Structure formats: structure tokens, C-alpha cells
CSV table of N, CA, C and O in Angstrom, one decimal:
chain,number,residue,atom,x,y,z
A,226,UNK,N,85.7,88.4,108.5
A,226,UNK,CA,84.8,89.5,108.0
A,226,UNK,C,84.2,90.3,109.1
A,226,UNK,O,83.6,91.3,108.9
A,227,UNK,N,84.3,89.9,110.2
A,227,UNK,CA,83.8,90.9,111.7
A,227,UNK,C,84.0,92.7,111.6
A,227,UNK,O,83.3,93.7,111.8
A,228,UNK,N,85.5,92.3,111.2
A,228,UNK,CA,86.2,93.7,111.0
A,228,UNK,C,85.3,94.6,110.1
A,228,UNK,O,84.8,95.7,110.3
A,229,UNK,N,85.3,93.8,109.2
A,229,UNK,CA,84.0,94.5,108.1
A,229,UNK,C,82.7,95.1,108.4
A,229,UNK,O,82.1,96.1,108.1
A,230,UNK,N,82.4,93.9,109.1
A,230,UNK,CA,81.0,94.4,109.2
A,230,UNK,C,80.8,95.5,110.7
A,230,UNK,O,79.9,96.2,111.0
A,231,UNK,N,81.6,95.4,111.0
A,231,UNK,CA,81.8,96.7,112.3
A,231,UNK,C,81.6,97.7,111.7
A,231,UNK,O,80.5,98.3,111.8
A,232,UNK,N,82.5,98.2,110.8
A,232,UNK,CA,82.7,99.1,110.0
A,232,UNK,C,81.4,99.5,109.2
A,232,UNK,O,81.2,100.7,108.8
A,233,UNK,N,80.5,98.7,109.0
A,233,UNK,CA,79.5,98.8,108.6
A,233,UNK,C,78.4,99.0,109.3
A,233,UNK,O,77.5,99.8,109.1
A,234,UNK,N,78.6,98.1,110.1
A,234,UNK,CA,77.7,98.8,111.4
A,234,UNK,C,77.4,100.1,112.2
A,234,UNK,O,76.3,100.6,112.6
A,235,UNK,N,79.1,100.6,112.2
A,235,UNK,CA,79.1,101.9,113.1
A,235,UNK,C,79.9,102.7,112.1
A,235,UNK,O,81.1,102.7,112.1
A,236,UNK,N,79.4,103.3,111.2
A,236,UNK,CA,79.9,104.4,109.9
A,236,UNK,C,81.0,105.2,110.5
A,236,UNK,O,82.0,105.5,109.9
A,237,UNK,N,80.6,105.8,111.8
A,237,UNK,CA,81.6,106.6,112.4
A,237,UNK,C,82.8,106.5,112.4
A,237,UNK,O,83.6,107.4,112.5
A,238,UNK,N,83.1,104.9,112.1
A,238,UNK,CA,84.8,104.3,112.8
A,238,UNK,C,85.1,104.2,111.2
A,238,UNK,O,86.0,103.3,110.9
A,239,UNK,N,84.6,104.8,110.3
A,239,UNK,CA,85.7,104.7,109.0
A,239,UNK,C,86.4,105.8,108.6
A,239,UNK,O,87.4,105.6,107.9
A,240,UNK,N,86.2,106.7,108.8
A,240,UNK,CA,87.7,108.2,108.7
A,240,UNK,C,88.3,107.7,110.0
A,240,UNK,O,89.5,107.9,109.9
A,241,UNK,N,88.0,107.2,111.2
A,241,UNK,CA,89.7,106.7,112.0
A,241,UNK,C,90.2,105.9,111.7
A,241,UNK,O,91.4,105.6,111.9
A,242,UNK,N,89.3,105.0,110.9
A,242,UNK,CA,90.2,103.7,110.3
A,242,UNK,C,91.0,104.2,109.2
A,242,UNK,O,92.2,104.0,109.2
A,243,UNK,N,90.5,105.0,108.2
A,243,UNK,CA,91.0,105.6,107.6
A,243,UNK,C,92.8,106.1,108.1
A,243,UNK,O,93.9,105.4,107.9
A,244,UNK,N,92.7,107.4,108.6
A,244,UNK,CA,93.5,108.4,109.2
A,244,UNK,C,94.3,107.7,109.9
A,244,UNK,O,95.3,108.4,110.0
A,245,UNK,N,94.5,106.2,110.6
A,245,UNK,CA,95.4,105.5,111.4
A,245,UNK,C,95.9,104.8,110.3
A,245,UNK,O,97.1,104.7,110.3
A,246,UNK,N,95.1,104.1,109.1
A,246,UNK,CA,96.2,103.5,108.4
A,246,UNK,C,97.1,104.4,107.3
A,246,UNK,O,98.2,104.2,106.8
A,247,UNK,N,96.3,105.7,107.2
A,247,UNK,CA,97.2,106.9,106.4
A,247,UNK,C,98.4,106.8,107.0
A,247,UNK,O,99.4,106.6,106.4
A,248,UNK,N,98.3,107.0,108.5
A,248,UNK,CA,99.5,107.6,109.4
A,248,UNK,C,100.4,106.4,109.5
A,248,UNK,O,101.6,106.5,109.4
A,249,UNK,N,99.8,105.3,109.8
A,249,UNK,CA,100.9,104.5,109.6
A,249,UNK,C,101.5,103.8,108.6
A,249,UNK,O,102.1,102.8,108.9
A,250,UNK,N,101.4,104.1,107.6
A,250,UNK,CA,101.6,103.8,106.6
A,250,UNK,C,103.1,105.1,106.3
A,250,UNK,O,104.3,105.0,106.2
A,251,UNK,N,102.5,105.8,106.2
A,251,UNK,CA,103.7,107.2,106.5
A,251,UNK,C,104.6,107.2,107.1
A,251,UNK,O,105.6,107.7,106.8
A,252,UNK,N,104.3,106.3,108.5
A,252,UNK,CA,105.5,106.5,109.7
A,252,UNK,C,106.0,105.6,108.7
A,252,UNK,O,106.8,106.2,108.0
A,253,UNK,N,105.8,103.8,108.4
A,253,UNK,CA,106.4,102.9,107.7
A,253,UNK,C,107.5,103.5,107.1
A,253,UNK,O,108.7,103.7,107.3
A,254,UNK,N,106.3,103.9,106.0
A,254,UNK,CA,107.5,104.8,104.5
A,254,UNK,C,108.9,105.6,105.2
A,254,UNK,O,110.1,105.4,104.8
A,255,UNK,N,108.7,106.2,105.8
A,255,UNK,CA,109.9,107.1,106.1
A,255,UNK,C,110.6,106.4,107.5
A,255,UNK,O,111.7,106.9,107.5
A,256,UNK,N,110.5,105.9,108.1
A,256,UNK,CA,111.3,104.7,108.6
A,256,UNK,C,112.3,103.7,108.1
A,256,UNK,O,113.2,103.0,108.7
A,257,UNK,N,111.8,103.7,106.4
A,257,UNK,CA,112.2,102.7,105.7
A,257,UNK,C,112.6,103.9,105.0
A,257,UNK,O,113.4,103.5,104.1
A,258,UNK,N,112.6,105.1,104.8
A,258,UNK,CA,113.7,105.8,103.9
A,258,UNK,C,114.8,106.5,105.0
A,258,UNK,O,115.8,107.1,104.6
A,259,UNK,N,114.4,106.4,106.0
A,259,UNK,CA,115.3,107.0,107.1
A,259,UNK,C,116.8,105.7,107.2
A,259,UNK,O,118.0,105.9,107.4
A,260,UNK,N,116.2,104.6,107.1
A,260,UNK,CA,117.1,103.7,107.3
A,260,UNK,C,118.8,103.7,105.9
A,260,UNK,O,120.0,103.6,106.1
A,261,UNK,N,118.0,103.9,104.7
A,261,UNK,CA,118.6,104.1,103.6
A,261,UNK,C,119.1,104.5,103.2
A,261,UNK,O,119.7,104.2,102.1
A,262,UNK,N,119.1,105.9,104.0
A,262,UNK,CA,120.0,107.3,103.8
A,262,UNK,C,121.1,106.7,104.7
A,262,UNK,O,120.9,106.2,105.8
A,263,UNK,N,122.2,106.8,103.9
A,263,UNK,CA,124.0,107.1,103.8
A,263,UNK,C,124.2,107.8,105.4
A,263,UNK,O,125.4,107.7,105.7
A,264,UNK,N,123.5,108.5,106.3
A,264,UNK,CA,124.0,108.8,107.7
A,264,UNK,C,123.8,107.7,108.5
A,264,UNK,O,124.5,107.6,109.5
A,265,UNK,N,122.9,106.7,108.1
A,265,UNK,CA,122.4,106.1,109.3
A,265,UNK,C,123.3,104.6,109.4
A,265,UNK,O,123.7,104.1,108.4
A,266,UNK,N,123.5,104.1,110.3
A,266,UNK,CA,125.0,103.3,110.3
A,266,UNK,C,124.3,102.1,111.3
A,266,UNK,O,124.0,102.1,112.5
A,267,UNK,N,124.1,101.1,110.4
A,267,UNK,CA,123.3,99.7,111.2
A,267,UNK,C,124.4,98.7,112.1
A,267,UNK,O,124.2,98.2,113.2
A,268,UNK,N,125.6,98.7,111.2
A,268,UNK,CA,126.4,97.8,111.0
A,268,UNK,C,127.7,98.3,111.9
A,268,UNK,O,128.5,98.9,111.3
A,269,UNK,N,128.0,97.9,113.4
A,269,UNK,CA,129.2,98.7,114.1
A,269,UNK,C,130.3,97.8,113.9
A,269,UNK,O,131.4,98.3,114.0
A,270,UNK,N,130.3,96.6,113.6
A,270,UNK,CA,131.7,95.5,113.8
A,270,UNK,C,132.2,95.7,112.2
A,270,UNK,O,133.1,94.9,111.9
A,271,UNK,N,131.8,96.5,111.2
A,271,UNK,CA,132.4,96.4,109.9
A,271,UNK,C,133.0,97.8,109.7
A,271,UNK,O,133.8,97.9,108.8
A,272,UNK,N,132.7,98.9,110.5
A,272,UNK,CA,132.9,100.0,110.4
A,272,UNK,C,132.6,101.0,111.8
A,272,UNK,O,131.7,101.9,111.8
A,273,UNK,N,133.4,100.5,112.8
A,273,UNK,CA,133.5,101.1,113.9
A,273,UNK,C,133.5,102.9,114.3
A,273,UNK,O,132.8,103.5,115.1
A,274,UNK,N,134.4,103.3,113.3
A,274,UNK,CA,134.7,104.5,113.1
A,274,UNK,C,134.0,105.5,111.4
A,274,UNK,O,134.6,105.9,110.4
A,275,UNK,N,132.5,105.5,111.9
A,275,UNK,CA,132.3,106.0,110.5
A,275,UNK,C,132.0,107.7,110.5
A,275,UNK,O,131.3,108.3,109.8
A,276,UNK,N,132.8,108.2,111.4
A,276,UNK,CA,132.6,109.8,111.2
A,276,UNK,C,134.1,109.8,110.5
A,276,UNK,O,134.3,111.0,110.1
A,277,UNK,N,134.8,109.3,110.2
A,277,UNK,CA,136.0,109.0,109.5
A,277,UNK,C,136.3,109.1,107.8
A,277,UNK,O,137.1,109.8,107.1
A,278,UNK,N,134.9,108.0,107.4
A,278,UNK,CA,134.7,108.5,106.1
A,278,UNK,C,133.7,109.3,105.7
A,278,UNK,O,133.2,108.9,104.6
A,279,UNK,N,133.2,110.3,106.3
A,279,UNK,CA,132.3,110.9,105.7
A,279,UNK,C,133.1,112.4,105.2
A,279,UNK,O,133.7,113.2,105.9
A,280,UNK,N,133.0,112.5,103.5
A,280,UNK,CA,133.3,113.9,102.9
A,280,UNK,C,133.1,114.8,103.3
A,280,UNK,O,131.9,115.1,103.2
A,281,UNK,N,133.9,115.6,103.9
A,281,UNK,CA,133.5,117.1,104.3
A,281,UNK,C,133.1,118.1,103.2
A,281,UNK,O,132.4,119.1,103.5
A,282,UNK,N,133.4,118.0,102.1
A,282,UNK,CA,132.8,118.7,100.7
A,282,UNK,C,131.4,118.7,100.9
A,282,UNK,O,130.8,119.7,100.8
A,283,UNK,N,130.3,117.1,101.3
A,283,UNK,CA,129.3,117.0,100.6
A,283,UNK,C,128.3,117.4,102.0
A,283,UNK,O,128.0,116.4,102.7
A,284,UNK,N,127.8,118.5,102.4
A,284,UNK,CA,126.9,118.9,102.8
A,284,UNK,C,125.5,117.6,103.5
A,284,UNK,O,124.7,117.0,102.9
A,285,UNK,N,125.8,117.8,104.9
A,285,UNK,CA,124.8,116.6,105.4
A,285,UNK,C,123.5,117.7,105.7
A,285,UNK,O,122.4,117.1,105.8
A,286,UNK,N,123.4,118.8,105.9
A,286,UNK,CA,122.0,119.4,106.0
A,286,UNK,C,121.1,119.4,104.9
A,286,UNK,O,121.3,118.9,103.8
A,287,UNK,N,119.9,120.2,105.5
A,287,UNK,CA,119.1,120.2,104.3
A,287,UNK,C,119.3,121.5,103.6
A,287,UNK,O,119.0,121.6,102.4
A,288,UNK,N,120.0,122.8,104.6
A,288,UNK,CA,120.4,123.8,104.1
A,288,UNK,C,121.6,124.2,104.6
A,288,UNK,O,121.7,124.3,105.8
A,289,UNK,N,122.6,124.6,103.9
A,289,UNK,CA,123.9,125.2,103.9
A,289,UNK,C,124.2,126.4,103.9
A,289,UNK,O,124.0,126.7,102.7
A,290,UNK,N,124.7,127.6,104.6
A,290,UNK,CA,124.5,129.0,104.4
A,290,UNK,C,126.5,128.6,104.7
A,290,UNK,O,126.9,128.0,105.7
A,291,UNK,N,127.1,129.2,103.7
A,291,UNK,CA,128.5,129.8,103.9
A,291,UNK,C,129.1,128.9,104.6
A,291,UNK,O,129.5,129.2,105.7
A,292,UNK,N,129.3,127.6,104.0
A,292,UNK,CA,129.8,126.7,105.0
A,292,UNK,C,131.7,126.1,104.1
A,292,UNK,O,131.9,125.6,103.0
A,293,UNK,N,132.6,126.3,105.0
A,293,UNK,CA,133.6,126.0,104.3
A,293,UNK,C,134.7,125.0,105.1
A,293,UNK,O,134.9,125.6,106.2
A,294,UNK,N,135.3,124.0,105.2
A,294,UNK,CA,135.4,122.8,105.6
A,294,UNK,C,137.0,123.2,105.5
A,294,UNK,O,137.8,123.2,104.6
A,295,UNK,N,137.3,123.7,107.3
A,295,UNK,CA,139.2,123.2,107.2
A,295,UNK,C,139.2,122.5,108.4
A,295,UNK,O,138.3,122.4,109.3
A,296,UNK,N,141.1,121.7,108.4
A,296,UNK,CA,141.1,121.1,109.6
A,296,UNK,C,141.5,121.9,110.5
A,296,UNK,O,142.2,122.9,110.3
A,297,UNK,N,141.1,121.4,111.7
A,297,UNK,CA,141.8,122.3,113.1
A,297,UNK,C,142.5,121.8,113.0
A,297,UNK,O,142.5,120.7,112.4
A,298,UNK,N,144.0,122.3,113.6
A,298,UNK,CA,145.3,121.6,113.7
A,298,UNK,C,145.2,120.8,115.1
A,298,UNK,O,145.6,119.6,115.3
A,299,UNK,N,144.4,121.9,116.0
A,299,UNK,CA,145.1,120.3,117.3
A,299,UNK,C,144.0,119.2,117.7
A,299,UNK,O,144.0,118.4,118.6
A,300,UNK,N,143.1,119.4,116.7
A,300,UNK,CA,142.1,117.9,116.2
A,300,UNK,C,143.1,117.1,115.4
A,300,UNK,O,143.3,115.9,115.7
A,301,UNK,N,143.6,117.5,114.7
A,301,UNK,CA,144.1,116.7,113.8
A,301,UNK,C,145.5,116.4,114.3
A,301,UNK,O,146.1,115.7,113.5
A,302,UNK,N,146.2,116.9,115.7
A,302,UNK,CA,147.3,116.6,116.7
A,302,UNK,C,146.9,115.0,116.9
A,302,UNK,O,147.6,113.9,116.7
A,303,UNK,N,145.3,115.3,117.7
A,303,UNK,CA,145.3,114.4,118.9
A,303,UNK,C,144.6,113.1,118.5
A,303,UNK,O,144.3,112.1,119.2
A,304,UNK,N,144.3,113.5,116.7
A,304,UNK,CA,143.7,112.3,115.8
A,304,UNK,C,145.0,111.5,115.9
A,304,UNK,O,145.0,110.5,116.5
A,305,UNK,N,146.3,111.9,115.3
A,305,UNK,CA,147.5,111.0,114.8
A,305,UNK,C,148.2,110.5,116.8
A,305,UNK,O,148.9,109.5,117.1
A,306,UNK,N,147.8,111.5,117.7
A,306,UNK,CA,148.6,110.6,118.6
A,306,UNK,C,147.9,109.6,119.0
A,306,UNK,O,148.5,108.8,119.7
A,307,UNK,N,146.6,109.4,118.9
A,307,UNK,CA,145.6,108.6,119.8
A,307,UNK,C,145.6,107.3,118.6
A,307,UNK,O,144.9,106.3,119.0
A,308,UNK,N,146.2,107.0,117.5
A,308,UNK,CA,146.3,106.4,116.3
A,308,UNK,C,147.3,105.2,116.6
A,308,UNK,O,147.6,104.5,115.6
């Protein structure tokens, strides 16, 4: 109860107590939704190569202006000799 009564003591230190657990609470949250999103790749010994499967149809920005998905031919040379 120390904690408490500090806070009670010195009124001042309750909007930064506040405002630090807001903020970190927020970093938490989106740390834990950054992890969950489909880009982010935890796991390298099951899936070495994961720019491989990702859909070129499905749009990884947040905004897309005129975007149209072909292969280069001598990317796709030096994918099958290096194979």
C-alpha cells in the first residue's frame, strides 16, 4: 500500500501515473497486434523463404494508388537457376 499512499500524499504524481500507464498499455496493445499480423514472420526453421508465399493480388499497404503485379522475366531467370 506505499504506492498508494504516495499517490495520496503528492496529488501531483497522479496524471503521470496516469499518462505512463495509458502509454504503456498502448505500446503493449499494438506490439501484440503487430505480432499477429500475417507480415511478421517469428518462425525461420519452418519457413525460411517467406517472401515466396506471399500473394501479389493482396495489397500489403495501407494505401494502393494504380498498383498492378507482373513478373520481371530476368527475376524470374535467376529465381529457377539459383533453384
Amino acid at each position: 500500500m506505499g504506492f498508494f499512499q504516495l499517490l495520496m500524499k503528492k496529488k501531483e504524481l497522479i496524471p503521470l501515473v496516469f499518462f505512463m500507464t495509458v502509454a504503456a498499455t498502448g505500446a503493449s496493445s499494438f506490439a501484440m497486434y503487430s505480432l499477429r499480423k500475417t507480415d511478421v514472420i517469428l518462425d525461420r526453421k519452418r519457413n525460411p523463404e517467406p517472401w515466396e508465399t506471399v500473394d501479389p493480388t493482396v495489397p500489403k499497404k495501407l494505401i494502393t494508388i494504380n498498383q498492378e503485379w507482373k513478373p520481371i522475366e530476368e527475376l524470374q531467370k535467376v529465381r529457377r537457376a539459383t533453384r
